[in-house]
Each structure stands twice: as structure tokens, then as C-alpha cells.
Amino acid sequence: MEKIAQKSCVDFIEVLASKSAVPGGGGAAALAGAIGMALGSMVCNLTTGKKKYAQYEETIQEILAKAAKLEEELLSMIDKDAEGFYPLSKAYGLPTSTEEEKQYKSETMEKCLKVACEVPMNIVRLCFDSIKLHEELVDKGSKLAISDVGCGVQCLRAAILSGQLNVIINVNSMKDREYAGKIEKECNQLVQDGVKICDEVYEKVLVALG
Ligand SMILES: Nc1nc2c(c(=O)[nH]1)N[C@@H](CN(C=O)c1ccc(C(=O)N[C@@H](CCC(=O)O)C(=O)O)cc1)CN2
């Protein structure tokens, strides 16, 4: 079967807009994150080989190598999220007319909620790592492309917050509150720190643009 990530932009938007539950917000978060990191890579490529930035060449190459992995992983999250969320999307529609049906739905939902949380949690982690690379890039990347560093962090800001929303909606329905609490704690910390860095990088970009 064709991977969602292999679709053209036009086809992806069409399926995202359709009534199909997947791809959903999780897939959109993964794509936004990959776009954000790709903008960071573009800045690295525009900096590479430039005399003015020779002192940062080694660092830029390191950022570029890490960025390539993050882009690949974020793109892979589009299809992984569809696989992880599809069973939950169907579980929402299970009948609840009898006590047996209620019990079955509740147990199925609990299992599906845990699976559906894994990918958005990974999206949040990957976005955080991508944001950290932009933090370095804003000072060391080509000033000609500084606006792209800003565009990159804004895409990643949207992606990390969207990943968090998908974690929150799933953990809110979990019965296992200890499990839910652990995930929420890690997620909220990464988002708080990540968004702070995004805003600082964005401010630096605005100052540089004058
Ligand atoms: N890992 C992810 N988790 C969640 C995502 C996501 O994209 N990735 N999206 C949300 C959205 N959501 C509930 O909050 C949700 C969206 C769509 C459906 C749905 O269409 N389900 C069924 C029909 C259910 C019914 O008959 O009542 C369908 O696929 O046809 C359900 C939930 C949640 N978490």
C-alpha cells in the first residue's frame, strides 16, 4: 500500500481534509515538524562553503547530519501515527448498549489509547531535538537566510504544540492515571522548554531583520 508520506502535497492535503480519521492531527504535526527541520537544513546548506562562516563549518556539518536523521524520522511518523491511531479511531465508535459492550469498549479504548499516545510523544521529542538545532543555527547560520531559521522554528513550534495536543487528548481518557501522569510530565516539560527556545530564536531573527 502507498505510504501517506509518499503522497504529493496536493493528495496529502486532500486526504487530510477528508472524513477519514487518518491522517489526522498527529500526521499533520509530524509533517509540520519535518518541514521545520528541513528549513534548518536549507540554512545549513546555504552556509556551507561560505568564507564568512568558515569558523562554523564543522558545526554546520554536524547540525546538517543530525537534521537529516530528524527529517527522516519525523516523516516516518506520518505513517506510524496513522497505524497507531487507526485502531483508536475505530474504538470510539464501538457500541455501548449492553454492560458487556460497555466493558469491551472500555478495555479496548484503554489499550488503544496507550498505543495512540506513543507516536505523538515521539513527535514531541523529535521536534524538541530539531528546535535545539535551530537554537545553534540562529547564531551560526548564514544571515542571508535568517528568516528561514525563523520560519523553521515557527513550523516546529506549531508541530510540538500539536503533538502535545494529541498526547493530552489521549491521556485524558486513560484509566491508568500513573501511566498517563508519567507521559504528561515528560511531554509538558519538553513543550515548555521547546516553545521557550522557539520564541527566543524568533525574537533573535526579528532583531536581525531590523
Ligand atoms: N496519535 C493520534 N491520536 C489522536 C489523533 C491523531 O491524529 N493521532 N487524533 C485525535 C482526534 N479524535 C479524537 O479526539 C478523533 C478523530 C476522528 C475519529 C473518527 O473519525 N473515528 C471513527 C468514527 C467514530 C464513531 O463512529 O464515533 C472513524 O474512524 O470512522 C475519532 C477520534 C485523537 N487522538
PDB file of C-alpha atoms and ligand atoms in Angstrom:
ATOM      1  CA  MET A   1       0.000   0.000   0.000  1.00  0.00           C
ATOM      2  CA  GLU A   2       1.165   3.535  -0.782  1.00  0.00           C
ATOM      3  CA  LYS A   3       2.685   5.283   2.200  1.00  0.00           C
ATOM      4  CA  ILE A   4       0.918   8.502   3.208  1.00  0.00           C
ATOM      5  CA  ALA A   5       4.296  10.264   3.322  1.00  0.00           C
ATOM      6  CA  GLN A   6       4.876   9.364  -0.347  1.00  0.00           C
ATOM      7  CA  LYS A   7       1.781  11.270  -1.473  1.00  0.00           C
ATOM      8  CA  SER A   8       2.095  14.549  -3.370  1.00  0.00           C
ATOM      9  CA  CYS A   9       1.333  17.730  -1.364  1.00  0.00           C
ATOM     10  CA  VAL A  10      -1.990  18.036  -3.185  1.00  0.00           C
ATOM     11  CA  ASP A  11      -3.022  14.438  -2.411  1.00  0.00           C
ATOM     12  CA  PHE A  12      -1.897  14.695   1.212  1.00  0.00           C
ATOM     13  CA  ILE A  13      -3.997  17.812   1.794  1.00  0.00           C
ATOM     14  CA  GLU A  14      -6.960  16.128   0.108  1.00  0.00           C
ATOM     15  CA  VAL A  15      -6.829  13.041   2.341  1.00  0.00           C
ATOM     16  CA  LEU A  16      -6.163  15.178   5.451  1.00  0.00           C
ATOM     17  CA  ALA A  17      -9.281  17.224   4.677  1.00  0.00           C
ATOM     18  CA  SER A  18     -11.421  14.167   4.033  1.00  0.00           C
ATOM     19  CA  LYS A  19     -13.629  12.490   6.656  1.00  0.00           C
ATOM     20  CA  SER A  20     -11.051   9.713   7.018  1.00  0.00           C
ATOM     21  CA  ALA A  21      -9.734   9.809  10.615  1.00  0.00           C
ATOM     22  CA  VAL A  22      -6.185   9.138   9.382  1.00  0.00           C
ATOM     23  CA  PRO A  23      -4.059  11.042   8.688  1.00  0.00           C
ATOM     24  CA  GLY A  24      -5.221  13.342  11.468  1.00  0.00           C
ATOM     25  CA  GLY A  25      -3.708  15.956  13.748  1.00  0.00           C
ATOM     26  CA  GLY A  26      -0.820  13.640  14.602  1.00  0.00           C
ATOM     27  CA  GLY A  27       0.198  13.203  10.966  1.00  0.00           C
ATOM     28  CA  ALA A  28      -0.131  16.939  10.378  1.00  0.00           C
ATOM     29  CA  ALA A  29       2.146  17.607  13.391  1.00  0.00           C
ATOM     30  CA  ALA A  30       4.771  15.202  12.024  1.00  0.00           C
ATOM     31  CA  LEU A  31       4.753  16.860   8.595  1.00  0.00           C
ATOM     32  CA  ALA A  32       4.947  20.367  10.089  1.00  0.00           C
ATOM     33  CA  GLY A  33       7.948  19.208  12.158  1.00  0.00           C
ATOM     34  CA  ALA A  34       9.700  17.730   9.110  1.00  0.00           C
ATOM     35  CA  ILE A  35       9.123  20.970   7.178  1.00  0.00           C
ATOM     36  CA  GLY A  36      10.537  22.995  10.084  1.00  0.00           C
ATOM     37  CA  MET A  37      13.692  20.895  10.299  1.00  0.00           C
ATOM     38  CA  ALA A  38      14.092  20.930   6.510  1.00  0.00           C
ATOM     39  CA  LEU A  39      14.184  24.729   6.608  1.00  0.00           C
ATOM     40  CA  GLY A  40      17.010  24.447   9.140  1.00  0.00           C
ATOM     41  CA  SER A  41      18.853  22.109   6.748  1.00  0.00           C
ATOM     42  CA  MET A  42      18.385  24.599   3.946  1.00  0.00           C
ATOM     43  CA  VAL A  43      20.075  27.270   6.055  1.00  0.00           C
ATOM     44  CA  CYS A  44      22.984  24.864   6.730  1.00  0.00           C
ATOM     45  CA  ASN A  45      23.337  24.156   3.007  1.00  0.00           C
ATOM     46  CA  LEU A  46      23.317  27.880   2.215  1.00  0.00           C
ATOM     47  CA  THR A  47      26.030  28.434   4.846  1.00  0.00           C
ATOM     48  CA  THR A  48      28.260  25.554   3.737  1.00  0.00           C
ATOM     49  CA  GLY A  49      31.458  26.590   1.939  1.00  0.00           C
ATOM     50  CA  LYS A  50      30.983  30.325   2.624  1.00  0.00           C
ATOM     51  CA  LYS A  51      34.229  32.073   3.670  1.00  0.00           C
ATOM     52  CA  LYS A  52      32.350  34.351   6.066  1.00  0.00           C
ATOM     53  CA  TYR A  53      31.144  31.317   8.061  1.00  0.00           C
ATOM     54  CA  ALA A  54      34.282  29.145   7.773  1.00  0.00           C
ATOM     55  CA  GLN A  55      34.711  29.132  11.569  1.00  0.00           C
ATOM     56  CA  TYR A  56      31.324  27.368  11.918  1.00  0.00           C
ATOM     57  CA  GLU A  57      31.768  24.919   9.025  1.00  0.00           C
ATOM     58  CA  GLU A  58      32.357  21.874  11.248  1.00  0.00           C
ATOM     59  CA  THR A  59      29.374  22.684  13.483  1.00  0.00           C
ATOM     60  CA  ILE A  60      27.141  23.334  10.464  1.00  0.00           C
ATOM     61  CA  GLN A  61      28.047  19.920   9.020  1.00  0.00           C
ATOM     62  CA  GLU A  62      27.225  18.294  12.372  1.00  0.00           C
ATOM     63  CA  ILE A  63      23.863  20.075  12.503  1.00  0.00           C
ATOM     64  CA  LEU A  64      23.153  19.028   8.904  1.00  0.00           C
ATOM     65  CA  ALA A  65      23.824  15.345   9.652  1.00  0.00           C
ATOM     66  CA  LYS A  66      21.579  15.397  12.759  1.00  0.00           C
ATOM     67  CA  ALA A  67      18.908  17.327  10.854  1.00  0.00           C
ATOM     68  CA  ALA A  68      18.785  14.744   8.029  1.00  0.00           C
ATOM     69  CA  LYS A  69      18.035  11.999  10.575  1.00  0.00           C
ATOM     70  CA  LEU A  70      15.375  14.090  12.313  1.00  0.00           C
ATOM     71  CA  GLU A  71      13.656  14.914   9.000  1.00  0.00           C
ATOM     72  CA  GLU A  72      13.584  11.228   8.066  1.00  0.00           C
ATOM     73  CA  GLU A  73      12.224  10.221  11.482  1.00  0.00           C
ATOM     74  CA  LEU A  74       9.584  12.975  11.502  1.00  0.00           C
ATOM     75  CA  LEU A  75       8.426  11.967   8.021  1.00  0.00           C
ATOM     76  CA  SER A  76       8.197   8.329   9.131  1.00  0.00           C
ATOM     77  CA  MET A  77       5.907   9.476  11.994  1.00  0.00           C
ATOM     78  CA  ILE A  78       3.194  10.384   9.440  1.00  0.00           C
ATOM     79  CA  ASP A  79       2.536   6.726   8.607  1.00  0.00           C
ATOM     80  CA  LYS A  80       3.383   5.478  12.102  1.00  0.00           C
ATOM     81  CA  ASP A  81       0.768   7.825  13.555  1.00  0.00           C
ATOM     82  CA  ALA A  82      -1.834   6.592  11.073  1.00  0.00           C
ATOM     83  CA  GLU A  83      -1.079   2.986  12.152  1.00  0.00           C
ATOM     84  CA  GLY A  84      -1.069   3.894  15.851  1.00  0.00           C
ATOM     85  CA  PHE A  85      -4.244   5.982  15.807  1.00  0.00           C
ATOM     86  CA  TYR A  86      -6.417   3.951  13.390  1.00  0.00           C
ATOM     87  CA  PRO A  87      -7.472   1.288  15.987  1.00  0.00           C
ATOM     88  CA  LEU A  88      -8.400   4.046  18.472  1.00  0.00           C
ATOM     89  CA  SER A  89     -10.401   5.951  15.869  1.00  0.00           C
ATOM     90  CA  LYS A  90     -12.457   2.790  15.326  1.00  0.00           C
ATOM     91  CA  ALA A  91     -12.746   2.053  19.070  1.00  0.00           C
ATOM     92  CA  TYR A  92     -14.517   5.414  19.556  1.00  0.00           C
ATOM     93  CA  GLY A  93     -17.393   4.001  17.503  1.00  0.00           C
ATOM     94  CA  LEU A  94     -17.816   0.697  19.437  1.00  0.00           C
ATOM     95  CA  PRO A  95     -21.363   0.105  20.708  1.00  0.00           C
ATOM     96  CA  THR A  96     -22.295   0.630  24.380  1.00  0.00           C
ATOM     97  CA  SER A  97     -25.856  -0.714  24.524  1.00  0.00           C
ATOM     98  CA  THR A  98     -25.170  -3.553  26.988  1.00  0.00           C
ATOM     99  CA  GLU A  99     -22.916  -3.942  30.037  1.00  0.00           C
ATOM    100  CA  GLU A 100     -20.737  -6.417  28.068  1.00  0.00           C
ATOM    101  CA  GLU A 101     -20.347  -3.951  25.212  1.00  0.00           C
ATOM    102  CA  LYS A 102     -19.504  -1.158  27.661  1.00  0.00           C
ATOM    103  CA  GLN A 103     -16.864  -3.340  29.332  1.00  0.00           C
ATOM    104  CA  TYR A 104     -15.367  -4.398  25.974  1.00  0.00           C
ATOM    105  CA  LYS A 105     -15.251  -0.801  24.714  1.00  0.00           C
ATOM    106  CA  SER A 106     -13.610   0.437  27.902  1.00  0.00           C
ATOM    107  CA  GLU A 107     -10.870  -2.249  27.782  1.00  0.00           C
ATOM    108  CA  THR A 108     -10.286  -1.761  24.053  1.00  0.00           C
ATOM    109  CA  MET A 109     -10.108   2.021  24.432  1.00  0.00           C
ATOM    110  CA  GLU A 110      -7.551   1.743  27.230  1.00  0.00           C
ATOM    111  CA  LYS A 111      -5.226  -0.444  25.113  1.00  0.00           C
ATOM    112  CA  CYS A 112      -5.701   1.715  22.007  1.00  0.00           C
ATOM    113  CA  LEU A 113      -5.154   4.976  23.919  1.00  0.00           C
ATOM    114  CA  LYS A 114      -1.732   3.795  25.106  1.00  0.00           C
ATOM    115  CA  VAL A 115      -0.676   2.813  21.575  1.00  0.00           C
ATOM    116  CA  ALA A 116      -2.053   6.058  20.102  1.00  0.00           C
ATOM    117  CA  CYS A 117      -0.003   8.109  22.581  1.00  0.00           C
ATOM    118  CA  GLU A 118       3.352   6.692  21.557  1.00  0.00           C
ATOM    119  CA  VAL A 119       3.785   8.416  18.185  1.00  0.00           C
ATOM    120  CA  PRO A 120       2.699  11.945  19.204  1.00  0.00           C
ATOM    121  CA  MET A 121       5.028  11.608  22.197  1.00  0.00           C
ATOM    122  CA  ASN A 122       7.861  10.744  19.788  1.00  0.00           C
ATOM    123  CA  ILE A 123       6.876  13.681  17.583  1.00  0.00           C
ATOM    124  CA  VAL A 124       7.236  15.980  20.613  1.00  0.00           C
ATOM    125  CA  ARG A 125      10.706  14.502  21.366  1.00  0.00           C
ATOM    126  CA  LEU A 126      11.873  14.819  17.739  1.00  0.00           C
ATOM    127  CA  CYS A 127      10.557  18.390  17.477  1.00  0.00           C
ATOM    128  CA  PHE A 128      12.381  19.315  20.666  1.00  0.00           C
ATOM    129  CA  ASP A 129      15.678  17.995  19.233  1.00  0.00           C
ATOM    130  CA  SER A 130      15.001  19.890  15.996  1.00  0.00           C
ATOM    131  CA  ILE A 131      14.305  23.100  17.920  1.00  0.00           C
ATOM    132  CA  LYS A 132      17.637  22.711  19.774  1.00  0.00           C
ATOM    133  CA  LEU A 133      19.423  22.613  16.402  1.00  0.00           C
ATOM    134  CA  HIS A 134      17.738  25.876  15.371  1.00  0.00           C
ATOM    135  CA  GLU A 135      18.945  27.440  18.622  1.00  0.00           C
ATOM    136  CA  GLU A 136      22.514  26.849  17.425  1.00  0.00           C
ATOM    137  CA  LEU A 137      21.783  27.739  13.824  1.00  0.00           C
ATOM    138  CA  VAL A 138      20.382  31.194  14.552  1.00  0.00           C
ATOM    139  CA  ASP A 139      23.866  32.350  15.648  1.00  0.00           C
ATOM    140  CA  LYS A 140      25.983  30.333  13.211  1.00  0.00           C
ATOM    141  CA  GLY A 141      23.955  30.076  10.005  1.00  0.00           C
ATOM    142  CA  SER A 142      24.050  32.412   7.002  1.00  0.00           C
ATOM    143  CA  LYS A 143      22.496  35.780   7.869  1.00  0.00           C
ATOM    144  CA  LEU A 144      21.109  35.907   4.324  1.00  0.00           C
ATOM    145  CA  ALA A 145      18.784  33.066   5.251  1.00  0.00           C
ATOM    146  CA  ILE A 146      17.980  34.171   8.817  1.00  0.00           C
ATOM    147  CA  SER A 147      14.261  34.475   8.032  1.00  0.00           C
ATOM    148  CA  ASP A 148      14.269  30.753   7.182  1.00  0.00           C
ATOM    149  CA  VAL A 149      15.553  29.967  10.692  1.00  0.00           C
ATOM    150  CA  GLY A 150      12.517  31.902  11.950  1.00  0.00           C
ATOM    151  CA  CYS A 151      10.163  30.032   9.596  1.00  0.00           C
ATOM    152  CA  GLY A 152      11.749  26.757  10.723  1.00  0.00           C
ATOM    153  CA  VAL A 153      11.149  27.389  14.436  1.00  0.00           C
ATOM    154  CA  GLN A 154       7.601  28.594  13.825  1.00  0.00           C
ATOM    155  CA  CYS A 155       6.791  25.340  11.976  1.00  0.00           C
ATOM    156  CA  LEU A 156       8.418  23.378  14.795  1.00  0.00           C
ATOM    157  CA  ARG A 157       6.553  25.410  17.430  1.00  0.00           C
ATOM    158  CA  ALA A 158       3.257  24.517  15.763  1.00  0.00           C
ATOM    159  CA  ALA A 159       4.389  20.896  15.436  1.00  0.00           C
ATOM    160  CA  ILE A 160       5.466  20.426  19.075  1.00  0.00           C
ATOM    161  CA  LEU A 161       2.250  22.046  20.376  1.00  0.00           C
ATOM    162  CA  SER A 162       0.131  19.919  18.010  1.00  0.00           C
ATOM    163  CA  GLY A 163       1.988  16.785  19.103  1.00  0.00           C
ATOM    164  CA  GLN A 164       1.240  17.762  22.708  1.00  0.00           C
ATOM    165  CA  LEU A 165      -2.489  18.192  21.973  1.00  0.00           C
ATOM    166  CA  ASN A 166      -2.630  14.650  20.603  1.00  0.00           C
ATOM    167  CA  VAL A 167      -0.876  13.355  23.713  1.00  0.00           C
ATOM    168  CA  ILE A 168      -3.231  15.306  26.013  1.00  0.00           C
ATOM    169  CA  ILE A 169      -6.468  14.175  24.349  1.00  0.00           C
ATOM    170  CA  ASN A 170      -5.358  10.540  24.563  1.00  0.00           C
ATOM    171  CA  VAL A 171      -4.022  10.589  28.141  1.00  0.00           C
ATOM    172  CA  ASN A 172      -7.134  12.443  29.364  1.00  0.00           C
ATOM    173  CA  SER A 173      -9.277   9.378  28.587  1.00  0.00           C
ATOM    174  CA  MET A 174      -6.867   6.835  30.154  1.00  0.00           C
ATOM    175  CA  LYS A 175      -7.912   4.957  33.271  1.00  0.00           C
ATOM    176  CA  ASP A 176      -4.305   4.157  34.197  1.00  0.00           C
ATOM    177  CA  ARG A 177      -3.549   7.546  35.770  1.00  0.00           C
ATOM    178  CA  GLU A 178       0.009   6.623  36.816  1.00  0.00           C
ATOM    179  CA  TYR A 179       0.948   5.836  33.193  1.00  0.00           C
ATOM    180  CA  ALA A 180      -0.881   8.949  31.977  1.00  0.00           C
ATOM    181  CA  GLY A 181       0.879  11.156  34.540  1.00  0.00           C
ATOM    182  CA  LYS A 182       4.362   9.964  33.515  1.00  0.00           C
ATOM    183  CA  ILE A 183       3.732  10.675  29.836  1.00  0.00           C
ATOM    184  CA  GLU A 184       2.148  14.075  30.534  1.00  0.00           C
ATOM    185  CA  LYS A 185       5.049  15.117  32.746  1.00  0.00           C
ATOM    186  CA  GLU A 186       7.697  14.360  30.109  1.00  0.00           C
ATOM    187  CA  CYS A 187       5.578  15.882  27.343  1.00  0.00           C
ATOM    188  CA  ASN A 188       4.765  19.127  29.159  1.00  0.00           C
ATOM    189  CA  GLN A 189       8.391  19.723  30.118  1.00  0.00           C
ATOM    190  CA  LEU A 190       9.640  19.247  26.545  1.00  0.00           C
ATOM    191  CA  VAL A 191       6.912  21.539  25.197  1.00  0.00           C
ATOM    192  CA  GLN A 192       7.520  24.235  27.808  1.00  0.00           C
ATOM    193  CA  ASP A 193      11.277  24.251  27.146  1.00  0.00           C
ATOM    194  CA  GLY A 194      10.866  23.853  23.376  1.00  0.00           C
ATOM    195  CA  VAL A 195       8.376  26.708  22.968  1.00  0.00           C
ATOM    196  CA  LYS A 196      10.612  28.978  25.091  1.00  0.00           C
ATOM    197  CA  ILE A 197      13.567  28.298  22.769  1.00  0.00           C
ATOM    198  CA  CYS A 198      11.372  28.848  19.681  1.00  0.00           C
ATOM    199  CA  ASP A 199      10.273  32.250  20.988  1.00  0.00           C
ATOM    200  CA  GLU A 200      13.862  33.253  21.826  1.00  0.00           C
ATOM    201  CA  VAL A 201      15.097  32.200  18.378  1.00  0.00           C
ATOM    202  CA  TYR A 202      12.196  34.032  16.715  1.00  0.00           C
ATOM    203  CA  GLU A 203      13.000  37.216  18.692  1.00  0.00           C
ATOM    204  CA  LYS A 204      16.663  36.981  17.582  1.00  0.00           C
ATOM    205  CA  VAL A 205      15.511  36.649  13.973  1.00  0.00           C
ATOM    206  CA  LEU A 206      13.282  39.728  14.291  1.00  0.00           C
ATOM    207  CA  VAL A 207      16.149  41.736  15.793  1.00  0.00           C
ATOM    208  CA  ALA A 208      18.498  40.611  12.990  1.00  0.00           C
ATOM    209  CA  LEU A 209      15.920  41.618  10.384  1.00  0.00           C
ATOM    210  CA  GLY A 210      15.798  45.094  11.951  1.00  0.00           C
TER     211      GLY A 210
HETATM  212  N1  LIG B   1      -1.991   9.502  17.706  1.00  0.00           N
HETATM  213  C1  LIG B   1      -3.073  10.254  17.459  1.00  0.00           C
HETATM  214  N2  LIG B   1      -4.040  10.371  18.390  1.00  0.00           N
HETATM  215  C2  LIG B   1      -5.155  11.100  18.128  1.00  0.00           C
HETATM  216  C3  LIG B   1      -5.312  11.741  16.878  1.00  0.00           C
HETATM  217  C4  LIG B   1      -4.284  11.612  15.917  1.00  0.00           C
HETATM  218  O1  LIG B   1      -4.304  12.160  14.778  1.00  0.00           O
HETATM  219  N3  LIG B   1      -3.180  10.860  16.252  1.00  0.00           N
HETATM  220  N4  LIG B   1      -6.443  12.478  16.630  1.00  0.00           N
HETATM  221  C5  LIG B   1      -7.424  12.727  17.674  1.00  0.00           C
HETATM  222  C6  LIG B   1      -8.845  13.052  17.096  1.00  0.00           C
HETATM  223  N5  LIG B   1     -10.011  12.334  17.587  1.00  0.00           N
HETATM  224  C7  LIG B   1     -10.458  12.491  18.877  1.00  0.00           C
HETATM  225  O2  LIG B   1     -10.055  13.277  19.607  1.00  0.00           O
HETATM  226  C8  LIG B   1     -10.789  11.517  16.691  1.00  0.00           C
HETATM  227  C9  LIG B   1     -10.856  11.803  15.342  1.00  0.00           C
HETATM  228  C10 LIG B   1     -11.611  11.008  14.477  1.00  0.00           C
HETATM  229  C11 LIG B   1     -12.327   9.916  14.952  1.00  0.00           C
HETATM  230  C12 LIG B   1     -13.156   9.100  13.998  1.00  0.00           C
HETATM  231  O3  LIG B   1     -13.467   9.558  12.916  1.00  0.00           O
HETATM  232  N6  LIG B   1     -13.467   7.848  14.388  1.00  0.00           N
HETATM  233  C13 LIG B   1     -14.286   6.868  13.697  1.00  0.00           C
HETATM  234  C14 LIG B   1     -15.735   7.064  13.939  1.00  0.00           C
HETATM  235  C15 LIG B   1     -16.090   7.017  15.396  1.00  0.00           C
HETATM  236  C16 LIG B   1     -17.581   6.976  15.662  1.00  0.00           C
HETATM  237  O4  LIG B   1     -18.278   6.302  14.942  1.00  0.00           O
HETATM  238  O5  LIG B   1     -17.994   7.600  16.646  1.00  0.00           O
HETATM  239  C17 LIG B   1     -13.875   6.597  12.247  1.00  0.00           C
HETATM  240  O6  LIG B   1     -12.683   6.418  12.035  1.00  0.00           O
HETATM  241  O7  LIG B   1     -14.717   6.468  11.373  1.00  0.00           O
HETATM  242  C18 LIG B   1     -12.257   9.620  16.298  1.00  0.00           C
HETATM  243  C19 LIG B   1     -11.493  10.419  17.150  1.00  0.00           C
HETATM  244  C20 LIG B   1      -7.402  11.770  18.792  1.00  0.00           C
HETATM  245  N7  LIG B   1      -6.109  11.216  19.060  1.00  0.00           N
END
